[in-house]
Amino acid sequence: MSDGGFDDQRNLIDSFSESFVDYWSSGDRNFSPDLENVVDYWLHYHVVKAVIAAILLVVFIALGVLLWKAFLRAGGLKAGSRAALASAGAAVTVLALCSLAAVMANIQGATAPLSSLLPMLPIHASHGELADTLDQVRQRLADYPNTGDRTPPALEVMVGDFSRYHAVIAVAATTVAVVLVGMSVASWKRFATTGASDRRTRRVFRSFGLLSALLSLAVIVVAVANTATTADPAPALLAFFKGGW
């Protein structure tokens, strides 16, 4: 989908590093043509991955529903067959969760491709133009936002993009947390209304209730952390350029 012409990761890193230095020194908010080329490539890269992950998520959810329904109806099957259905259902559930995480991460990368590219920078460069540029970025971020008219336009763009980068995952995590809480409540209700004699069904819904509740807590932590970074992105961005993110 992109005519970026990057042969491998090393070529991408070198191109991004060179264009980042040029962009910082340009004094312009708009990306240079070379940086625009790299960012556009990275945007398309994440869009493709997000679409593939979303398709996989739909497939795994549908397959998981079929497998767990088959397990609940497997009263007449041998123990080995029931165990195989349960194992397959559990495996597909894990794959669905991995696909969901991939969807969230790639939507984040596609929405803020510049911030998504930053880990590609050799931030520990010790000499040359890149090292000088990184030192300037750290100095400006340490004073941000109290730099007044001395704030480089590129820094404003980077801080804004970094805020958006975390805002996307905060919104996505909040949405997922709401869905998981709803699933947990529904599972516990089904567990409570299922007769004591149907132990298999009660066990399945109890497990889903616990899993959904635990996952929702983890996702809520992610949402809160990213919301805080969205509100004040500069310290986190500085921590990244210092090698601590």
PDB file of N, CA and C in Angstrom, residues 4-19 38 41-42 45-46 49 116-122:
ATOM      1  N   GLY A   4       7.075   3.546  -0.147  1.00  0.00           N
ATOM      2  CA  GLY A   4       8.174   4.081   0.648  1.00  0.00           C
ATOM      3  C   GLY A   4       9.529   3.568   0.225  1.00  0.00           C
ATOM      4  N   GLY A   5       9.603   2.347  -0.238  1.00  0.00           N
ATOM      5  CA  GLY A   5      10.855   1.806  -0.732  1.00  0.00           C
ATOM      6  C   GLY A   5      11.828   1.401   0.352  1.00  0.00           C
ATOM      7  N   PHE A   6      11.336   1.013   1.529  1.00  0.00           N
ATOM      8  CA  PHE A   6      12.227   0.587   2.609  1.00  0.00           C
ATOM      9  C   PHE A   6      12.450  -0.918   2.501  1.00  0.00           C
ATOM     10  N   ASP A   7      13.696  -1.286   2.297  1.00  0.00           N
ATOM     11  CA  ASP A   7      14.009  -2.693   2.046  1.00  0.00           C
ATOM     12  C   ASP A   7      13.963  -3.530   3.322  1.00  0.00           C
ATOM     13  N   ASP A   8      14.386  -2.948   4.435  1.00  0.00           N
ATOM     14  CA  ASP A   8      14.409  -3.699   5.682  1.00  0.00           C
ATOM     15  C   ASP A   8      14.337  -2.718   6.854  1.00  0.00           C
ATOM     16  N   GLN A   9      14.357  -3.253   8.059  1.00  0.00           N
ATOM     17  CA  GLN A   9      14.218  -2.413   9.235  1.00  0.00           C
ATOM     18  C   GLN A   9      15.396  -1.443   9.376  1.00  0.00           C
ATOM     19  N   ARG A  10      16.601  -1.905   9.040  1.00  0.00           N
ATOM     20  CA  ARG A  10      17.764  -1.036   9.146  1.00  0.00           C
ATOM     21  C   ARG A  10      17.617   0.180   8.248  1.00  0.00           C
ATOM     22  N   ASN A  11      17.114  -0.044   7.046  1.00  0.00           N
ATOM     23  CA  ASN A  11      16.900   1.052   6.104  1.00  0.00           C
ATOM     24  C   ASN A  11      15.845   2.019   6.631  1.00  0.00           C
ATOM     25  N   LEU A  12      14.802   1.477   7.248  1.00  0.00           N
ATOM     26  CA  LEU A  12      13.751   2.310   7.818  1.00  0.00           C
ATOM     27  C   LEU A  12      14.300   3.156   8.969  1.00  0.00           C
ATOM     28  N   ILE A  13      15.098   2.545   9.848  1.00  0.00           N
ATOM     29  CA  ILE A  13      15.688   3.266  10.983  1.00  0.00           C
ATOM     30  C   ILE A  13      16.592   4.393  10.504  1.00  0.00           C
ATOM     31  N   ASP A  14      17.433   4.097   9.530  1.00  0.00           N
ATOM     32  CA  ASP A  14      18.350   5.116   9.009  1.00  0.00           C
ATOM     33  C   ASP A  14      17.587   6.273   8.370  1.00  0.00           C
ATOM     34  N   SER A  15      16.559   5.935   7.597  1.00  0.00           N
ATOM     35  CA  SER A  15      15.775   6.973   6.927  1.00  0.00           C
ATOM     36  C   SER A  15      15.038   7.839   7.938  1.00  0.00           C
ATOM     37  N   PHE A  16      14.478   7.196   8.967  1.00  0.00           N
ATOM     38  CA  PHE A  16      13.756   7.954   9.980  1.00  0.00           C
ATOM     39  C   PHE A  16      14.702   8.850  10.778  1.00  0.00           C
ATOM     40  N   SER A  17      15.857   8.325  11.117  1.00  0.00           N
ATOM     41  CA  SER A  17      16.826   9.102  11.894  1.00  0.00           C
ATOM     42  C   SER A  17      17.269  10.351  11.125  1.00  0.00           C
ATOM     43  N   GLU A  18      17.590  10.186   9.851  1.00  0.00           N
ATOM     44  CA  GLU A  18      18.044  11.316   9.035  1.00  0.00           C
ATOM     45  C   GLU A  18      16.925  12.352   8.858  1.00  0.00           C
ATOM     46  N   SER A  19      15.725  11.864   8.558  1.00  0.00           N
ATOM     47  CA  SER A  19      14.618  12.793   8.327  1.00  0.00           C
ATOM     48  C   SER A  19      14.180  13.466   9.624  1.00  0.00           C
ATOM     49  N   VAL A  38       8.334   8.495   5.421  1.00  0.00           N
ATOM     50  CA  VAL A  38       8.493   7.469   6.456  1.00  0.00           C
ATOM     51  C   VAL A  38       7.214   7.317   7.272  1.00  0.00           C
ATOM     52  N   TYR A  41       4.487   5.586   5.319  1.00  0.00           N
ATOM     53  CA  TYR A  41       4.772   4.143   5.253  1.00  0.00           C
ATOM     54  C   TYR A  41       4.333   3.466   6.556  1.00  0.00           C
ATOM     55  N   TRP A  42       4.690   4.068   7.679  1.00  0.00           N
ATOM     56  CA  TRP A  42       4.373   3.471   8.984  1.00  0.00           C
ATOM     57  C   TRP A  42       2.870   3.473   9.245  1.00  0.00           C
ATOM     58  N   TYR A  45       1.453   0.623   7.283  1.00  0.00           N
ATOM     59  CA  TYR A  45       1.884  -0.615   7.935  1.00  0.00           C
ATOM     60  C   TYR A  45       0.925  -0.979   9.071  1.00  0.00           C
ATOM     61  N   HIS A  46       0.563   0.005   9.888  1.00  0.00           N
ATOM     62  CA  HIS A  46      -0.335  -0.269  11.016  1.00  0.00           C
ATOM     63  C   HIS A  46      -1.782  -0.460  10.568  1.00  0.00           C
ATOM     64  N   LYS A  49      -2.049  -4.077   9.463  1.00  0.00           N
ATOM     65  CA  LYS A  49      -2.024  -4.968  10.619  1.00  0.00           C
ATOM     66  C   LYS A  49      -3.316  -4.881  11.430  1.00  0.00           C
ATOM     67  N   SER A 116       4.552   6.396  17.206  1.00  0.00           N
ATOM     68  CA  SER A 116       4.782   4.968  17.061  1.00  0.00           C
ATOM     69  C   SER A 116       6.157   4.676  16.472  1.00  0.00           C
ATOM     70  N   LEU A 117       6.675   5.623  15.687  1.00  0.00           N
ATOM     71  CA  LEU A 117       7.991   5.461  15.072  1.00  0.00           C
ATOM     72  C   LEU A 117       9.138   5.781  16.033  1.00  0.00           C
ATOM     73  N   LEU A 118       8.878   6.577  17.063  1.00  0.00           N
ATOM     74  CA  LEU A 118       9.952   7.049  17.930  1.00  0.00           C
ATOM     75  C   LEU A 118      10.840   5.936  18.483  1.00  0.00           C
ATOM     76  N   PRO A 119      10.284   4.761  18.871  1.00  0.00           N
ATOM     77  CA  PRO A 119      11.175   3.696  19.359  1.00  0.00           C
ATOM     78  C   PRO A 119      12.209   3.234  18.335  1.00  0.00           C
ATOM     79  N   MET A 120      12.010   3.620  17.070  1.00  0.00           N
ATOM     80  CA  MET A 120      12.989   3.276  16.040  1.00  0.00           C
ATOM     81  C   MET A 120      14.247   4.141  16.134  1.00  0.00           C
ATOM     82  N   LEU A 121      14.146   5.291  16.808  1.00  0.00           N
ATOM     83  CA  LEU A 121      15.304   6.178  16.896  1.00  0.00           C
ATOM     84  C   LEU A 121      16.395   5.574  17.781  1.00  0.00           C
ATOM     85  N   PRO A 122      17.632   5.616  17.343  1.00  0.00           N
ATOM     86  CA  PRO A 122      18.747   5.196  18.212  1.00  0.00           C
ATOM     87  C   PRO A 122      19.004   6.280  19.266  1.00  0.00           C
TER      88      PRO A 122
END
